[in-house]
Amino acid sequence: MIQLEPHTMAKRLAIATELVRSAQRIVCLTGAGVSAESGVATFRDAQSGLWARFDPAQLASQAGFAADPGLVWQWYMQRLQGVAHAAPNPGHVALAHLQARSADFVLVTQNVDDLHERAGSLKVIHLHGQISQFHCNDCGLRYSLAEADRSAVFPPTCGKCGGLIRPSVIWFGEALPESALDAAWHAAGRCDLFLCIGTSGVVYPAAQLPQIARRQGARLIEINPDETPLSPTAEIHLPGPSGVILPQLVAQLG
Ligand code: APR
């Protein structure tokens, strides 16, 4: 984690506040870091406990599901349980305020939890799907999850084709939802301010969004305790937890 002199941090926050105040069209891309202070582990944090010996990228894949559908199902049920017990943190709430006070504010997230919605954000664009939604892995028929199935150790089967039901999150190697991609690309291509919050900026195509925005002249603000590959292109990097920095920024906006 980068440590800045308080004076430097205050100065950067003031500049970032003015950029937000004067922006006409804002796009915000969030990653797992925004949910970290709600107790939802980031994707690249070492997997905790039982899952420490598994590579999340392996579990979140067709190959992983085919190899051991029960293991993948249990991993998602545990993550779903974690999200259900989590609450939006002050960073989620601050983003909802920011959206409410802005004439044109598009929130794009890589997160599969619903904490932005529970904090009051509207029309959230989920690039990687949502863990609380399900569909048949074979025929695509959509399902909601019966309470009973949450404790199941094996995925339920589709009533229509007998295929296995899976969470509607995007697995490694799968295409992102076209409508979400189009909306996010369109917004990044026309914004004048791009906020990059709580993402390592290493997973494409999501990591392309800030680059698209910068290329067409938008200003870029990054909020992340660490440096990322996006940091060199950011006008302002605010090093710290989004649950602390975003409320400060919203408070300064008045
Ligand atoms: N506030 C802000 N940022 C934080 C915080 C915090 N409190 N805690 C951690 N971070 C930062 C980390 O420094 C890291 O850069 O959040 C980032 C989390 O990075 P990842 O775990 O890689 O998560 P993310 O960027 O969302 O991953 C993108 O990759 O594996 C896929 O589908 C998965 O959606 C995920 C995507």
mmCIF file of C-alpha atoms and ligand atoms in Angstrom:
data_model
loop_
_atom_site.group_PDB
_atom_site.id
_atom_site.type_symbol
_atom_site.label_atom_id
_atom_site.label_comp_id
_atom_site.label_asym_id
_atom_site.label_seq_id
_atom_site.Cartn_x
_atom_site.Cartn_y
_atom_site.Cartn_z
ATOM 1 C CA MET A 1 0.000 0.000 0.000
ATOM 2 C CA ILE A 2 1.324 3.400 -1.014
ATOM 3 C CA GLN A 3 1.669 5.861 1.897
ATOM 4 C CA LEU A 4 1.427 9.590 1.091
ATOM 5 C CA GLU A 5 2.042 12.606 3.297
ATOM 6 C CA PRO A 6 -1.379 13.768 4.612
ATOM 7 C CA HIS A 7 -0.817 17.105 2.850
ATOM 8 C CA THR A 8 -0.221 15.376 -0.472
ATOM 9 C CA MET A 9 -3.278 13.189 -0.025
ATOM 10 C CA ALA A 10 -5.444 16.188 0.838
ATOM 11 C CA LYS A 11 -4.180 18.002 -2.257
ATOM 12 C CA ARG A 12 -4.893 15.025 -4.511
ATOM 13 C CA LEU A 13 -8.374 14.655 -3.009
ATOM 14 C CA ALA A 14 -9.076 18.349 -3.663
ATOM 15 C CA ILE A 15 -8.016 18.014 -7.306
ATOM 16 C CA ALA A 16 -10.097 14.846 -7.731
ATOM 17 C CA THR A 17 -13.101 16.596 -6.177
ATOM 18 C CA GLU A 18 -12.819 19.472 -8.664
ATOM 19 C CA LEU A 19 -12.540 17.012 -11.581
ATOM 20 C CA VAL A 20 -15.753 15.297 -10.415
ATOM 21 C CA ARG A 21 -17.515 18.615 -9.811
ATOM 22 C CA SER A 22 -16.749 19.902 -13.303
ATOM 23 C CA ALA A 23 -17.390 16.624 -15.173
ATOM 24 C CA GLN A 24 -20.442 16.404 -17.450
ATOM 25 C CA ARG A 25 -20.420 12.669 -18.232
ATOM 26 C CA ILE A 26 -18.901 10.299 -15.661
ATOM 27 C CA VAL A 27 -18.174 6.582 -16.053
ATOM 28 C CA CYS A 28 -17.110 4.524 -13.030
ATOM 29 C CA LEU A 29 -15.555 1.044 -13.335
ATOM 30 C CA THR A 30 -15.413 -0.953 -10.102
ATOM 31 C CA GLY A 31 -13.641 -4.175 -9.219
ATOM 32 C CA ALA A 32 -13.487 -6.554 -6.299
ATOM 33 C CA GLY A 33 -11.636 -3.986 -4.174
ATOM 34 C CA VAL A 34 -14.856 -1.984 -3.761
ATOM 35 C CA SER A 35 -16.467 -4.973 -2.021
ATOM 36 C CA ALA A 36 -13.378 -5.848 0.062
ATOM 37 C CA GLU A 37 -14.468 -3.648 2.997
ATOM 38 C CA SER A 38 -17.797 -5.482 3.005
ATOM 39 C CA GLY A 39 -15.857 -8.657 3.757
ATOM 40 C CA VAL A 40 -16.170 -10.077 0.239
ATOM 41 C CA ALA A 41 -12.702 -11.399 -0.663
ATOM 42 C CA THR A 42 -11.147 -9.898 -3.769
ATOM 43 C CA PHE A 43 -10.659 -12.250 -6.653
ATOM 44 C CA ARG A 44 -6.879 -12.366 -6.441
ATOM 45 C CA ASP A 45 -6.613 -12.464 -2.668
ATOM 46 C CA ALA A 46 -5.285 -15.812 -1.569
ATOM 47 C CA GLN A 47 -8.285 -18.070 -1.412
ATOM 48 C CA SER A 48 -9.249 -18.582 2.214
ATOM 49 C CA GLY A 49 -9.664 -21.833 4.143
ATOM 50 C CA LEU A 50 -11.006 -24.819 2.241
ATOM 51 C CA TRP A 51 -10.473 -23.119 -1.092
ATOM 52 C CA ALA A 52 -6.825 -22.164 -0.472
ATOM 53 C CA ARG A 53 -5.626 -25.097 -2.564
ATOM 54 C CA PHE A 54 -7.772 -24.268 -5.602
ATOM 55 C CA ASP A 55 -7.036 -21.772 -8.367
ATOM 56 C CA PRO A 56 -10.143 -19.555 -8.693
ATOM 57 C CA ALA A 57 -9.516 -19.246 -12.413
ATOM 58 C CA GLN A 58 -9.773 -23.056 -12.639
ATOM 59 C CA LEU A 59 -12.999 -23.194 -10.627
ATOM 60 C CA ALA A 60 -14.556 -20.355 -12.651
ATOM 61 C CA SER A 61 -14.360 -22.239 -15.956
ATOM 62 C CA GLN A 62 -16.251 -24.759 -18.090
ATOM 63 C CA ALA A 63 -13.350 -27.190 -17.657
ATOM 64 C CA GLY A 64 -13.491 -26.836 -13.880
ATOM 65 C CA PHE A 65 -17.269 -27.322 -13.875
ATOM 66 C CA ALA A 66 -17.034 -30.368 -16.143
ATOM 67 C CA ALA A 67 -14.257 -31.881 -14.038
ATOM 68 C CA ASP A 68 -16.055 -31.466 -10.723
ATOM 69 C CA PRO A 69 -19.495 -29.806 -10.892
ATOM 70 C CA GLY A 70 -20.099 -30.420 -7.189
ATOM 71 C CA LEU A 71 -16.871 -28.631 -6.153
ATOM 72 C CA VAL A 72 -17.617 -25.606 -8.353
ATOM 73 C CA TRP A 73 -21.231 -25.512 -7.150
ATOM 74 C CA GLN A 74 -20.163 -25.574 -3.492
ATOM 75 C CA TRP A 75 -17.574 -22.820 -4.117
ATOM 76 C CA TYR A 76 -20.273 -20.570 -5.598
ATOM 77 C CA MET A 77 -22.795 -21.419 -2.853
ATOM 78 C CA GLN A 78 -20.194 -20.425 -0.256
ATOM 79 C CA ARG A 79 -19.470 -17.157 -2.128
ATOM 80 C CA LEU A 80 -23.213 -16.507 -2.501
ATOM 81 C CA GLN A 81 -23.639 -17.054 1.241
ATOM 82 C CA GLY A 82 -20.793 -14.587 1.850
ATOM 83 C CA VAL A 83 -22.434 -11.946 -0.346
ATOM 84 C CA ALA A 84 -25.855 -12.494 1.284
ATOM 85 C CA HIS A 85 -24.306 -11.897 4.731
ATOM 86 C CA ALA A 86 -22.296 -8.881 3.529
ATOM 87 C CA ALA A 87 -23.586 -5.317 3.599
ATOM 88 C CA PRO A 88 -22.768 -2.438 1.269
ATOM 89 C CA ASN A 89 -19.844 -0.444 2.709
ATOM 90 C CA PRO A 90 -19.480 3.382 2.762
ATOM 91 C CA GLY A 91 -17.762 3.193 -0.628
ATOM 92 C CA HIS A 92 -20.838 1.606 -2.241
ATOM 93 C CA VAL A 93 -23.081 4.185 -0.553
ATOM 94 C CA ALA A 94 -20.865 7.082 -1.672
ATOM 95 C CA LEU A 95 -21.008 5.855 -5.276
ATOM 96 C CA ALA A 96 -24.811 5.739 -5.091
ATOM 97 C CA HIS A 97 -24.790 9.364 -3.843
ATOM 98 C CA LEU A 98 -22.394 10.337 -6.622
ATOM 99 C CA GLN A 99 -24.724 8.795 -9.209
ATOM 100 C CA ALA A 100 -27.770 10.505 -7.704
ATOM 101 C CA ARG A 101 -26.123 13.950 -7.784
ATOM 102 C CA SER A 102 -24.709 13.569 -11.316
ATOM 103 C CA ALA A 103 -26.726 14.278 -14.456
ATOM 104 C CA ASP A 104 -24.891 11.598 -16.419
ATOM 105 C CA PHE A 105 -23.197 8.835 -14.385
ATOM 106 C CA VAL A 106 -22.743 5.248 -15.650
ATOM 107 C CA LEU A 107 -21.642 2.561 -13.179
ATOM 108 C CA VAL A 108 -19.901 -0.471 -14.712
ATOM 109 C CA THR A 109 -18.799 -3.280 -12.422
ATOM 110 C CA GLN A 110 -16.744 -6.444 -12.745
ATOM 111 C CA ASN A 111 -18.229 -7.648 -9.469
ATOM 112 C CA VAL A 112 -20.828 -10.374 -9.444
ATOM 113 C CA ASP A 113 -22.306 -9.313 -6.090
ATOM 114 C CA ASP A 114 -25.354 -7.029 -5.719
ATOM 115 C CA LEU A 115 -23.826 -4.617 -3.197
ATOM 116 C CA HIS A 116 -23.978 -1.634 -5.581
ATOM 117 C CA GLU A 117 -27.718 -2.196 -6.051
ATOM 118 C CA ARG A 118 -28.272 -2.707 -2.336
ATOM 119 C CA ALA A 119 -26.482 0.626 -1.712
ATOM 120 C CA GLY A 120 -28.905 2.375 -4.085
ATOM 121 C CA SER A 121 -26.961 2.508 -7.356
ATOM 122 C CA LEU A 122 -29.175 2.292 -10.450
ATOM 123 C CA LYS A 123 -28.807 0.639 -13.838
ATOM 124 C CA VAL A 124 -25.542 -1.080 -12.818
ATOM 125 C CA ILE A 125 -23.789 -2.665 -15.813
ATOM 126 C CA HIS A 126 -22.476 -6.106 -14.762
ATOM 127 C CA LEU A 127 -19.707 -7.062 -17.186
ATOM 128 C CA HIS A 128 -19.054 -10.436 -15.506
ATOM 129 C CA GLY A 129 -22.635 -11.425 -14.682
ATOM 130 C CA GLN A 130 -24.275 -11.882 -11.290
ATOM 131 C CA ILE A 131 -23.758 -14.654 -8.744
ATOM 132 C CA SER A 132 -27.407 -14.514 -7.628
ATOM 133 C CA GLN A 133 -28.688 -15.469 -11.081
ATOM 134 C CA PHE A 134 -28.613 -18.969 -12.607
ATOM 135 C CA HIS A 135 -29.104 -20.745 -15.926
ATOM 136 C CA CYS A 136 -28.802 -24.198 -17.447
ATOM 137 C CA ASN A 137 -25.248 -24.777 -18.686
ATOM 138 C CA ASP A 138 -26.618 -26.667 -21.703
ATOM 139 C CA CYS A 139 -29.809 -24.973 -22.912
ATOM 140 C CA GLY A 140 -29.416 -21.589 -21.211
ATOM 141 C CA LEU A 141 -32.858 -21.643 -19.546
ATOM 142 C CA ARG A 142 -32.780 -19.146 -16.667
ATOM 143 C CA TYR A 143 -33.477 -20.242 -13.087
ATOM 144 C CA SER A 144 -33.823 -18.623 -9.688
ATOM 145 C CA LEU A 145 -32.316 -20.587 -6.848
ATOM 146 C CA ALA A 146 -34.631 -22.411 -4.482
ATOM 147 C CA GLU A 147 -33.576 -22.075 -0.886
ATOM 148 C CA ALA A 148 -33.021 -25.828 -0.717
ATOM 149 C CA ASP A 149 -30.488 -25.767 -3.497
ATOM 150 C CA ARG A 150 -28.241 -23.318 -1.610
ATOM 151 C CA SER A 151 -27.207 -26.159 0.683
ATOM 152 C CA ALA A 152 -27.010 -28.701 -2.134
ATOM 153 C CA VAL A 153 -23.569 -30.200 -2.737
ATOM 154 C CA PHE A 154 -24.292 -30.797 -6.408
ATOM 155 C CA PRO A 155 -25.854 -28.479 -9.005
ATOM 156 C CA PRO A 156 -29.587 -28.966 -9.672
ATOM 157 C CA THR A 157 -30.536 -30.252 -13.119
ATOM 158 C CA CYS A 158 -32.540 -28.419 -15.759
ATOM 159 C CA GLY A 159 -36.204 -29.418 -15.949
ATOM 160 C CA LYS A 160 -36.188 -28.842 -19.700
ATOM 161 C CA CYS A 161 -33.047 -30.638 -20.920
ATOM 162 C CA GLY A 162 -31.504 -32.329 -17.891
ATOM 163 C CA GLY A 163 -28.354 -30.194 -18.112
ATOM 164 C CA LEU A 164 -26.593 -28.882 -15.007
ATOM 165 C CA ILE A 165 -27.600 -25.501 -13.615
ATOM 166 C CA ARG A 166 -24.793 -22.980 -12.941
ATOM 167 C CA PRO A 167 -24.414 -19.408 -11.663
ATOM 168 C CA SER A 168 -24.839 -16.757 -14.378
ATOM 169 C CA VAL A 169 -21.325 -15.380 -13.934
ATOM 170 C CA ILE A 170 -18.872 -15.148 -16.830
ATOM 171 C CA TRP A 171 -16.274 -17.901 -16.619
ATOM 172 C CA PHE A 172 -12.746 -17.630 -17.939
ATOM 173 C CA GLY A 173 -12.806 -18.145 -21.677
ATOM 174 C CA GLU A 174 -16.481 -17.161 -22.008
ATOM 175 C CA ALA A 175 -17.736 -14.106 -23.876
ATOM 176 C CA LEU A 176 -19.016 -11.169 -21.873
ATOM 177 C CA PRO A 177 -22.729 -10.280 -22.249
ATOM 178 C CA GLU A 178 -22.994 -8.281 -25.486
ATOM 179 C CA SER A 179 -25.515 -5.739 -24.184
ATOM 180 C CA ALA A 180 -23.336 -4.976 -21.135
ATOM 181 C CA LEU A 181 -20.226 -4.671 -23.295
ATOM 182 C CA ASP A 182 -21.925 -2.368 -25.800
ATOM 183 C CA ALA A 183 -23.306 -0.112 -23.069
ATOM 184 C CA ALA A 184 -19.945 0.067 -21.255
ATOM 185 C CA TRP A 185 -17.971 0.714 -24.442
ATOM 186 C CA HIS A 186 -20.410 3.419 -25.549
ATOM 187 C CA ALA A 187 -20.227 5.162 -22.162
ATOM 188 C CA ALA A 188 -16.394 5.009 -22.017
ATOM 189 C CA GLY A 189 -16.211 6.431 -25.544
ATOM 190 C CA ARG A 190 -18.188 9.581 -24.661
ATOM 191 C CA CYS A 191 -17.338 10.325 -21.013
ATOM 192 C CA ASP A 192 -15.185 13.232 -19.870
ATOM 193 C CA LEU A 193 -14.245 11.627 -16.531
ATOM 194 C CA PHE A 194 -13.461 7.968 -15.846
ATOM 195 C CA LEU A 195 -13.232 6.653 -12.259
ATOM 196 C CA CYS A 196 -11.336 3.379 -11.848
ATOM 197 C CA ILE A 197 -11.981 1.966 -8.384
ATOM 198 C CA GLY A 198 -10.799 -1.234 -6.695
ATOM 199 C CA THR A 199 -9.628 -3.118 -9.747
ATOM 200 C CA SER A 200 -6.232 -4.613 -10.555
ATOM 201 C CA GLY A 201 -6.794 -3.594 -14.181
ATOM 202 C CA VAL A 202 -5.339 -6.859 -15.483
ATOM 203 C CA VAL A 203 -8.431 -8.590 -16.844
ATOM 204 C CA TYR A 204 -9.632 -7.800 -20.372
ATOM 205 C CA PRO A 205 -11.794 -6.661 -21.956
ATOM 206 C CA ALA A 206 -12.882 -4.678 -18.837
ATOM 207 C CA ALA A 207 -9.375 -3.218 -18.421
ATOM 208 C CA GLN A 208 -9.702 -1.717 -21.903
ATOM 209 C CA LEU A 209 -12.452 0.668 -20.774
ATOM 210 C CA PRO A 210 -10.202 3.220 -19.016
ATOM 211 C CA GLN A 211 -7.876 3.134 -22.014
ATOM 212 C CA ILE A 212 -10.771 3.871 -24.396
ATOM 213 C CA ALA A 213 -11.792 6.775 -22.195
ATOM 214 C CA ARG A 214 -8.257 8.187 -21.971
ATOM 215 C CA ARG A 215 -7.772 7.862 -25.749
ATOM 216 C CA GLN A 216 -10.799 10.079 -26.428
ATOM 217 C CA GLY A 217 -9.615 12.685 -23.944
ATOM 218 C CA ALA A 218 -11.377 11.788 -20.700
ATOM 219 C CA ARG A 219 -9.610 12.466 -17.381
ATOM 220 C CA LEU A 220 -8.848 9.348 -15.277
ATOM 221 C CA ILE A 221 -8.989 9.051 -11.477
ATOM 222 C CA GLU A 222 -7.880 5.781 -9.823
ATOM 223 C CA ILE A 223 -8.760 4.749 -6.255
ATOM 224 C CA ASN A 224 -6.743 1.754 -5.084
ATOM 225 C CA PRO A 225 -4.349 1.146 -2.154
ATOM 226 C CA ASP A 226 -1.855 -0.253 -4.679
ATOM 227 C CA GLU A 227 -0.420 0.812 -8.013
ATOM 228 C CA THR A 228 -1.845 -1.028 -11.017
ATOM 229 C CA PRO A 229 -1.015 -1.093 -14.753
ATOM 230 C CA LEU A 230 -3.634 1.698 -15.090
ATOM 231 C CA SER A 231 -1.895 4.010 -12.581
ATOM 232 C CA PRO A 232 0.569 5.598 -15.042
ATOM 233 C CA THR A 233 -2.349 6.819 -17.189
ATOM 234 C CA ALA A 234 -4.325 8.184 -14.234
ATOM 235 C CA GLU A 235 -4.412 11.946 -13.764
ATOM 236 C CA ILE A 236 -4.886 11.337 -10.039
ATOM 237 C CA HIS A 237 -4.195 8.135 -8.094
ATOM 238 C CA LEU A 238 -5.759 8.186 -4.636
ATOM 239 C CA PRO A 239 -3.966 5.408 -2.721
ATOM 240 C CA GLY A 240 -6.295 3.996 -0.113
ATOM 241 C CA PRO A 241 -9.455 2.013 0.561
ATOM 242 C CA SER A 242 -12.469 3.096 -1.482
ATOM 243 C CA GLY A 243 -14.668 2.806 1.616
ATOM 244 C CA VAL A 244 -12.646 5.672 3.143
ATOM 245 C CA ILE A 245 -11.751 7.796 0.110
ATOM 246 C CA LEU A 246 -15.130 7.856 -1.689
ATOM 247 C CA PRO A 247 -17.061 9.228 1.329
ATOM 248 C CA GLN A 248 -14.369 11.912 1.730
ATOM 249 C CA LEU A 249 -14.736 12.851 -1.932
ATOM 250 C CA VAL A 250 -18.549 12.986 -1.717
ATOM 251 C CA ALA A 251 -18.325 15.050 1.489
ATOM 252 C CA GLN A 252 -16.026 17.575 -0.220
ATOM 253 C CA LEU A 253 -18.471 17.840 -3.127
ATOM 254 C CA GLY A 254 -21.084 19.054 -0.646
HETATM 255 N N1 APR B 1 -10.445 -0.297 -1.826
HETATM 256 C C1 APR B 1 -10.028 -0.167 -3.122
HETATM 257 N N2 APR B 1 -9.284 -1.102 -3.769
HETATM 258 C C2 APR B 1 -8.947 -2.205 -3.061
HETATM 259 C C3 APR B 1 -9.342 -2.417 -1.718
HETATM 260 C C4 APR B 1 -10.116 -1.396 -1.108
HETATM 261 N N3 APR B 1 -10.532 -1.493 0.173
HETATM 262 N N4 APR B 1 -8.837 -3.618 -1.309
HETATM 263 C C5 APR B 1 -8.171 -4.144 -2.375
HETATM 264 N N5 APR B 1 -8.227 -3.290 -3.411
HETATM 265 C C6 APR B 1 -7.678 -3.459 -4.752
HETATM 266 C C7 APR B 1 -6.461 -4.357 -4.841
HETATM 267 O O1 APR B 1 -5.275 -3.592 -4.653
HETATM 268 C C8 APR B 1 -6.572 -4.850 -6.286
HETATM 269 O O2 APR B 1 -5.881 -3.973 -7.166
HETATM 270 O O3 APR B 1 -8.672 -4.095 -5.515
HETATM 271 C C9 APR B 1 -8.071 -4.791 -6.588
HETATM 272 C C10 APR B 1 -8.718 -6.162 -6.671
HETATM 273 O O4 APR B 1 -8.153 -6.800 -7.782
HETATM 274 P P1 APR B 1 -8.688 -8.245 -8.221
HETATM 275 O O5 APR B 1 -8.773 -9.148 -7.030
HETATM 276 O O6 APR B 1 -7.875 -8.626 -9.412
HETATM 277 O O7 APR B 1 -10.187 -7.991 -8.654
HETATM 278 P P2 APR B 1 -10.693 -7.361 -10.012
HETATM 279 O O8 APR B 1 -9.798 -6.303 -10.518
HETATM 280 O O9 APR B 1 -12.119 -7.001 -9.803
HETATM 281 O O10 APR B 1 -10.641 -8.619 -11.003
HETATM 282 C C11 APR B 1 -11.246 -8.428 -12.262
HETATM 283 O O11 APR B 1 -10.952 -10.696 -12.819
HETATM 284 O O12 APR B 1 -10.798 -12.785 -12.250
HETATM 285 C C12 APR B 1 -11.640 -11.918 -12.851
HETATM 286 O O13 APR B 1 -13.961 -12.032 -12.921
HETATM 287 C C13 APR B 1 -12.908 -11.752 -12.075
HETATM 288 O O14 APR B 1 -14.189 -9.727 -11.973
HETATM 289 C C14 APR B 1 -12.913 -10.265 -11.726
HETATM 290 C C15 APR B 1 -11.900 -9.686 -12.675
#
